[in-house]
């Protein structure tokens, strides 16, 4: 049923950095929606914390004029994804909806995809994830639990995409823009994250991606990401220190 | 003089077969020690499989660590065999004779050990064993041929099987000698292995032809193996410092550099342990060292171009990687050790004839080269991952874990175990090759001087 | 113990009285006849036409822009590749103590004289080449500062080239000293040439000490020449090709260029040796063995050429960034595709198919033919990489390659004249040189005769080669 519903779409997102307050609601929502493991202090110290979406924080300037810049970073679902051709077992590939898909039970854990990922948005389960007894009921039944030795990353909440598709078919309706919302988009209090079909000219993402503030991260690496960022409006910012990548 | 020693065939047989025909305590000691270390490494591996790959030191973004460094190192060492055996055979260099089988056997065990590493480092080793096999095993999915990790096993196993064939075919006449000098169960084993060798001219002709063909055919394999291993890194556009076009020949010549150095080490040990001063003579070390000077300088040229091109575009991401490799702690210390031990200490020494002809000095200097080359692989792989792209928020740090260190030490013990076992059961210096050299020896008299000469078959 | 061939073949070694060797080789230049004079005439005329073409070009374009000088640069690169790499075939056998290099060592070293022509041709090219300011060069330029050291890249390139040419001529000279002394002593009666050769022989008496220092200087000059040659080819490739392409970062490109140089150098020596053997009647000295040994090197270099090219290609193809895709278009699969396919044929497939066979390698025409093919390929190669690089409008630092030219750069009349002029000039210089310097190193032949003989091994006649320590 799901296969018949898949049409030629290209899902993408727009992140408005001007609206992002760095509150990390998206991080929490993603973790609870996707059964992401619990990261304790040890995981952060070992640099093995798994956060499918993270808020990267950069400091700009010196005290007393230091500013914090936030940028939510998650899998960019690149059209020319460098992580895809390097997997020996086809555990990651690009489907016809424009999603970079990770197949957990095919992954043997070579971690080549993570090395070839310029955004560092792929996460490896170095340990077996453990949930205390009390938290096991909060696990989302739509999302599989990954054991150790498997790579995982943001899927644009593909389970929600499928569910929306099934619901639309049951109600005999077409999917419209705004029907599908990944967990992070749903949780964001400032509407900084927008999700939609980039092939639909009238969708919000398509309109926003042509905004004058729009850019993509690491454009020069040539990955063609599906995530567009809108630059922060800062009346004090200058052009100094910014690289011009032609 | 080429330090030619006059020996009868009987003396050659007796000297070179002594390890095979006599039982020595030190053999058991060495095997015992190595086997213990290998067992400990096996235990470490079992711990890693049961608990998870988290027991290694790898993290995000440094997803590859000591095990991959060790993998590249052992593949590098395995290039010694072909370099010496095939190329010198085709170039008809006389000084290759005692060294060829030692080099080939070193290749065999180094490559076999290297082949284990990609399995060890994956997250689900029990699946890795069969999922990169070129067959779909009922899953309906074949391995992804775009991935360098699928090219790796093909290249490595082609090279390994080619080397095993090479070693075995060229070993047959010597196995026949052992067959004729043993009794009991060893005699039965050698009889089967000798494939009915009688030593008549037809068999010798076939054997020679096989040797030449295999030498010529294994040369492209040898070049391709380390090139393919280098492309594990070079295809990665995300890692600054890896995406360089020079990686393939740079790795290959670095492999020859470390491989020939390890052959020198191995020969020096053999000469000392088995008291083969008449067979492994200073002239052999002299020739190997001169070859090393050329190979090392070629390697140095590629290194300079690689680092030079790293600075060339001036991109901040790349500069950051080079700074991590050369400027920051611990990169700067490792880099200085690497460049000293890998090039600037041994090569000037090897320009002096006295050093070249001293087996003791050659042993230590070749060891230094390999220390430097192990560090070179580390410097290439780890700092580049630590400083991936210019997104500094995810820059990381890597420190090896005791499990990884144990596995690395275990790999050395495994190779040593293999070599020692081989030396026990088969003659490590090809007897017929040495005897052939004696037959072809000549002397040309010019005035009052006797110039050593050799028959040249065309 | 047999060689598996089983056929009787003639064992060619030179066995003559030493005095006869001297007389034959030193008097050889006077046996050069009408064909030689014809060759001098043709190459002389083409060289003069080349100068005419150069003057036309200067009047047409001047030195303000480097783009019109693309073809001259390509020809310069080509001649430098084959002429300056040729001495390697003298250095390598000496280093490896192989006697097979003796007859061809002087033939190879003489090509270093072409460096004089190259230095002259380099002057207009350096005048036209843009400064290091604001663009990528090898000289560790900080992106936003001026080129450092000052004068980069011109001064350093000029210094390298001068060093290389001086080194090459020194190598040729020191290797010829014993021969110059022999000619001086031979013509002790006829004053003028005795004086000239006496000066060139630098007081050579043949004492033990002098021999020792001569051999040492061969070793040092040879090793230095190899290093300088490799490095200057690398820099020529950077400064005239790679650095003119914005965003190109290809670490193997210079190494591949050096390999193509070595390949064409070996090919050149093979062709020259063949011509000397066939048309110069030097069959007694230049045997098939020389071709047999050198062709193995040529085969290996052809394989390396393809291997280095593939290493560059696979990384670019896999990376798929915009610049990489455009470079693939620029050099290999875009407008220059026919030239590239020709290159692949001439520098890889034809050498491989021919030199695979023992019978071809064991002849004189086989390796010489492949040598000629390889030289042709090198010319096409140089035209391809230099004109492609010169045809890009934008080379500023930090920029990437966005547009690729639609068609190849066409040569105009001055270009054609200059290219043929410089190649003919190289041949002309060589032809003039062999009139005064013996084309085969007589002292090395005489020394080699001492080390080679024929003896019997179980009734089979085999060559015996001395291997002095």
CSV table of C-alpha atoms in Angstrom, one decimal, chain C residues 177-329:
chain,number,residue,atom,x,y,z
C,177,UNK,CA,86.3,14.0,-20.6
C,178,UNK,CA,88.2,10.8,-21.2
C,179,UNK,CA,87.0,10.9,-24.9
C,180,UNK,CA,88.0,14.5,-25.2
C,181,UNK,CA,91.5,13.6,-23.9
C,182,UNK,CA,91.8,10.7,-26.3
C,183,UNK,CA,90.9,13.0,-29.2
C,184,UNK,CA,93.3,15.6,-28.0
C,185,UNK,CA,96.1,13.0,-27.9
C,186,UNK,CA,95.1,11.5,-31.2
C,187,UNK,CA,95.2,14.8,-33.0
C,188,UNK,CA,98.3,16.0,-31.3
C,189,UNK,CA,99.8,16.8,-34.7
C,190,UNK,CA,96.9,19.0,-36.0
C,191,UNK,CA,97.1,22.0,-33.7
C,192,UNK,CA,93.7,23.6,-33.7
C,193,UNK,CA,91.5,20.7,-32.7
C,194,UNK,CA,94.1,19.5,-30.2
C,195,UNK,CA,93.9,22.8,-28.5
C,196,UNK,CA,90.1,22.8,-28.4
C,197,UNK,CA,89.8,19.3,-27.1
C,198,UNK,CA,92.7,19.9,-24.8
C,199,UNK,CA,90.7,22.7,-23.2
C,200,UNK,CA,87.6,20.5,-23.0
C,201,UNK,CA,89.6,17.6,-21.5
C,202,UNK,CA,90.6,19.7,-18.5
C,203,UNK,CA,94.0,18.2,-18.1
C,204,UNK,CA,92.9,14.6,-18.1
C,205,UNK,CA,95.8,12.2,-17.7
C,206,UNK,CA,93.9,9.1,-16.7
C,207,UNK,CA,95.5,8.7,-13.2
C,208,UNK,CA,93.8,6.6,-10.6
C,209,UNK,CA,92.9,9.6,-8.6
C,210,UNK,CA,91.3,11.3,-11.6
C,211,UNK,CA,89.3,8.2,-12.4
C,212,UNK,CA,88.0,8.1,-8.9
C,213,UNK,CA,86.9,11.7,-8.8
C,214,UNK,CA,85.4,11.3,-12.3
C,215,UNK,CA,83.2,8.4,-11.2
C,216,UNK,CA,82.2,10.2,-8.0
C,217,UNK,CA,81.2,13.3,-10.0
C,218,UNK,CA,79.1,11.1,-12.3
C,219,UNK,CA,77.3,9.7,-9.4
C,220,UNK,CA,76.7,13.0,-7.7
C,221,UNK,CA,75.8,14.9,-10.9
C,222,UNK,CA,73.5,12.0,-12.0
C,223,UNK,CA,71.6,11.9,-8.8
C,224,UNK,CA,71.4,15.7,-8.6
C,225,UNK,CA,70.2,15.8,-12.2
C,226,UNK,CA,67.5,13.4,-11.5
C,227,UNK,CA,66.2,15.4,-8.6
C,228,UNK,CA,66.5,18.7,-10.4
C,229,UNK,CA,64.8,17.3,-13.5
C,230,UNK,CA,61.9,15.9,-11.6
C,231,UNK,CA,61.4,19.1,-9.6
C,232,UNK,CA,61.6,21.4,-12.6
C,233,UNK,CA,59.2,19.4,-14.6
C,234,UNK,CA,56.9,19.5,-11.5
C,235,UNK,CA,57.2,23.3,-11.4
C,236,UNK,CA,56.7,23.8,-15.1
C,237,UNK,CA,53.5,21.8,-14.9
C,238,UNK,CA,52.3,23.8,-11.9
C,239,UNK,CA,53.2,27.3,-13.2
C,240,UNK,CA,52.1,26.9,-16.7
C,241,UNK,CA,49.1,24.5,-16.4
C,242,UNK,CA,47.6,23.8,-13.0
C,243,UNK,CA,48.0,27.2,-11.4
C,244,UNK,CA,46.1,28.8,-14.3
C,245,UNK,CA,43.1,26.7,-13.6
C,246,UNK,CA,41.0,28.2,-10.8
C,247,UNK,CA,40.1,25.7,-8.1
C,248,UNK,CA,42.2,22.9,-9.5
C,249,UNK,CA,44.0,20.9,-6.9
C,250,UNK,CA,45.5,17.8,-8.4
C,251,UNK,CA,48.5,16.4,-6.6
C,252,UNK,CA,49.2,13.7,-9.1
C,253,UNK,CA,49.1,15.9,-12.1
C,254,UNK,CA,52.8,17.0,-11.8
C,255,UNK,CA,53.9,13.5,-11.0
C,256,UNK,CA,52.0,12.2,-14.1
C,257,UNK,CA,53.7,14.9,-16.2
C,258,UNK,CA,57.1,13.8,-15.0
C,259,UNK,CA,56.2,10.2,-15.9
C,260,UNK,CA,55.2,11.3,-19.4
C,261,UNK,CA,58.5,13.1,-19.6
C,262,UNK,CA,60.5,10.0,-18.7
C,263,UNK,CA,58.5,8.0,-21.1
C,264,UNK,CA,59.2,10.4,-24.0
C,265,UNK,CA,62.8,10.7,-22.9
C,266,UNK,CA,63.3,6.9,-23.2
C,267,UNK,CA,61.4,6.9,-26.5
C,268,UNK,CA,63.7,9.6,-27.8
C,269,UNK,CA,66.8,7.7,-26.9
C,270,UNK,CA,65.4,4.6,-28.6
C,271,UNK,CA,64.6,6.5,-31.8
C,272,UNK,CA,68.0,8.2,-31.8
C,273,UNK,CA,69.8,4.9,-31.1
C,274,UNK,CA,67.9,3.3,-33.9
C,275,UNK,CA,68.7,6.1,-36.4
C,276,UNK,CA,72.4,6.0,-35.3
C,277,UNK,CA,72.4,2.2,-35.7
C,278,UNK,CA,70.7,2.0,-39.0
C,279,UNK,CA,71.8,5.2,-40.8
C,280,UNK,CA,75.0,5.8,-38.9
C,281,UNK,CA,76.2,2.2,-39.4
C,282,UNK,CA,76.9,1.7,-35.8
C,283,UNK,CA,75.6,-1.9,-35.6
C,284,UNK,CA,78.8,-3.0,-34.1
C,285,UNK,CA,78.3,-0.9,-31.0
C,286,UNK,CA,74.5,-0.5,-30.6
C,287,UNK,CA,73.1,-4.0,-30.3
C,288,UNK,CA,69.6,-5.3,-29.9
C,289,UNK,CA,70.4,-5.8,-26.2
C,290,UNK,CA,70.1,-2.0,-25.7
C,291,UNK,CA,66.7,-2.0,-27.2
C,292,UNK,CA,65.7,-5.1,-25.2
C,293,UNK,CA,66.7,-3.5,-21.9
C,294,UNK,CA,65.4,0.0,-22.6
C,295,UNK,CA,62.0,-1.3,-23.9
C,296,UNK,CA,61.3,-2.9,-20.6
C,297,UNK,CA,61.6,0.5,-19.0
C,298,UNK,CA,59.5,2.0,-21.7
C,299,UNK,CA,56.8,-0.6,-21.1
C,300,UNK,CA,56.8,0.0,-17.4
C,301,UNK,CA,56.6,3.8,-17.9
C,302,UNK,CA,53.7,3.4,-20.3
C,303,UNK,CA,51.8,1.4,-17.6
C,304,UNK,CA,52.7,4.0,-15.0
C,305,UNK,CA,51.4,6.7,-17.3
C,306,UNK,CA,48.0,5.1,-17.4
C,307,UNK,CA,48.1,4.3,-13.7
C,308,UNK,CA,48.9,7.8,-12.7
C,309,UNK,CA,46.2,9.2,-15.0
C,310,UNK,CA,43.6,6.7,-13.6
C,311,UNK,CA,44.5,7.7,-10.0
C,312,UNK,CA,43.7,11.3,-10.8
C,313,UNK,CA,40.6,10.5,-12.7
C,314,UNK,CA,39.0,8.1,-10.2
C,315,UNK,CA,39.3,10.6,-7.4
C,316,UNK,CA,37.8,13.4,-9.5
C,317,UNK,CA,35.0,11.2,-10.8
C,318,UNK,CA,34.1,10.0,-7.4
C,319,UNK,CA,34.2,13.5,-5.8
C,320,UNK,CA,31.8,15.1,-8.2
C,321,UNK,CA,32.2,18.6,-7.0
C,322,UNK,CA,31.5,21.3,-9.6
C,323,UNK,CA,35.2,22.1,-10.2
C,324,UNK,CA,36.1,18.4,-10.5
C,325,UNK,CA,33.3,17.7,-13.0
C,326,UNK,CA,34.5,20.7,-15.0
C,327,UNK,CA,38.1,19.6,-15.0
C,328,UNK,CA,37.0,16.2,-16.2
C,329,UNK,CA,35.2,18.1,-19.0
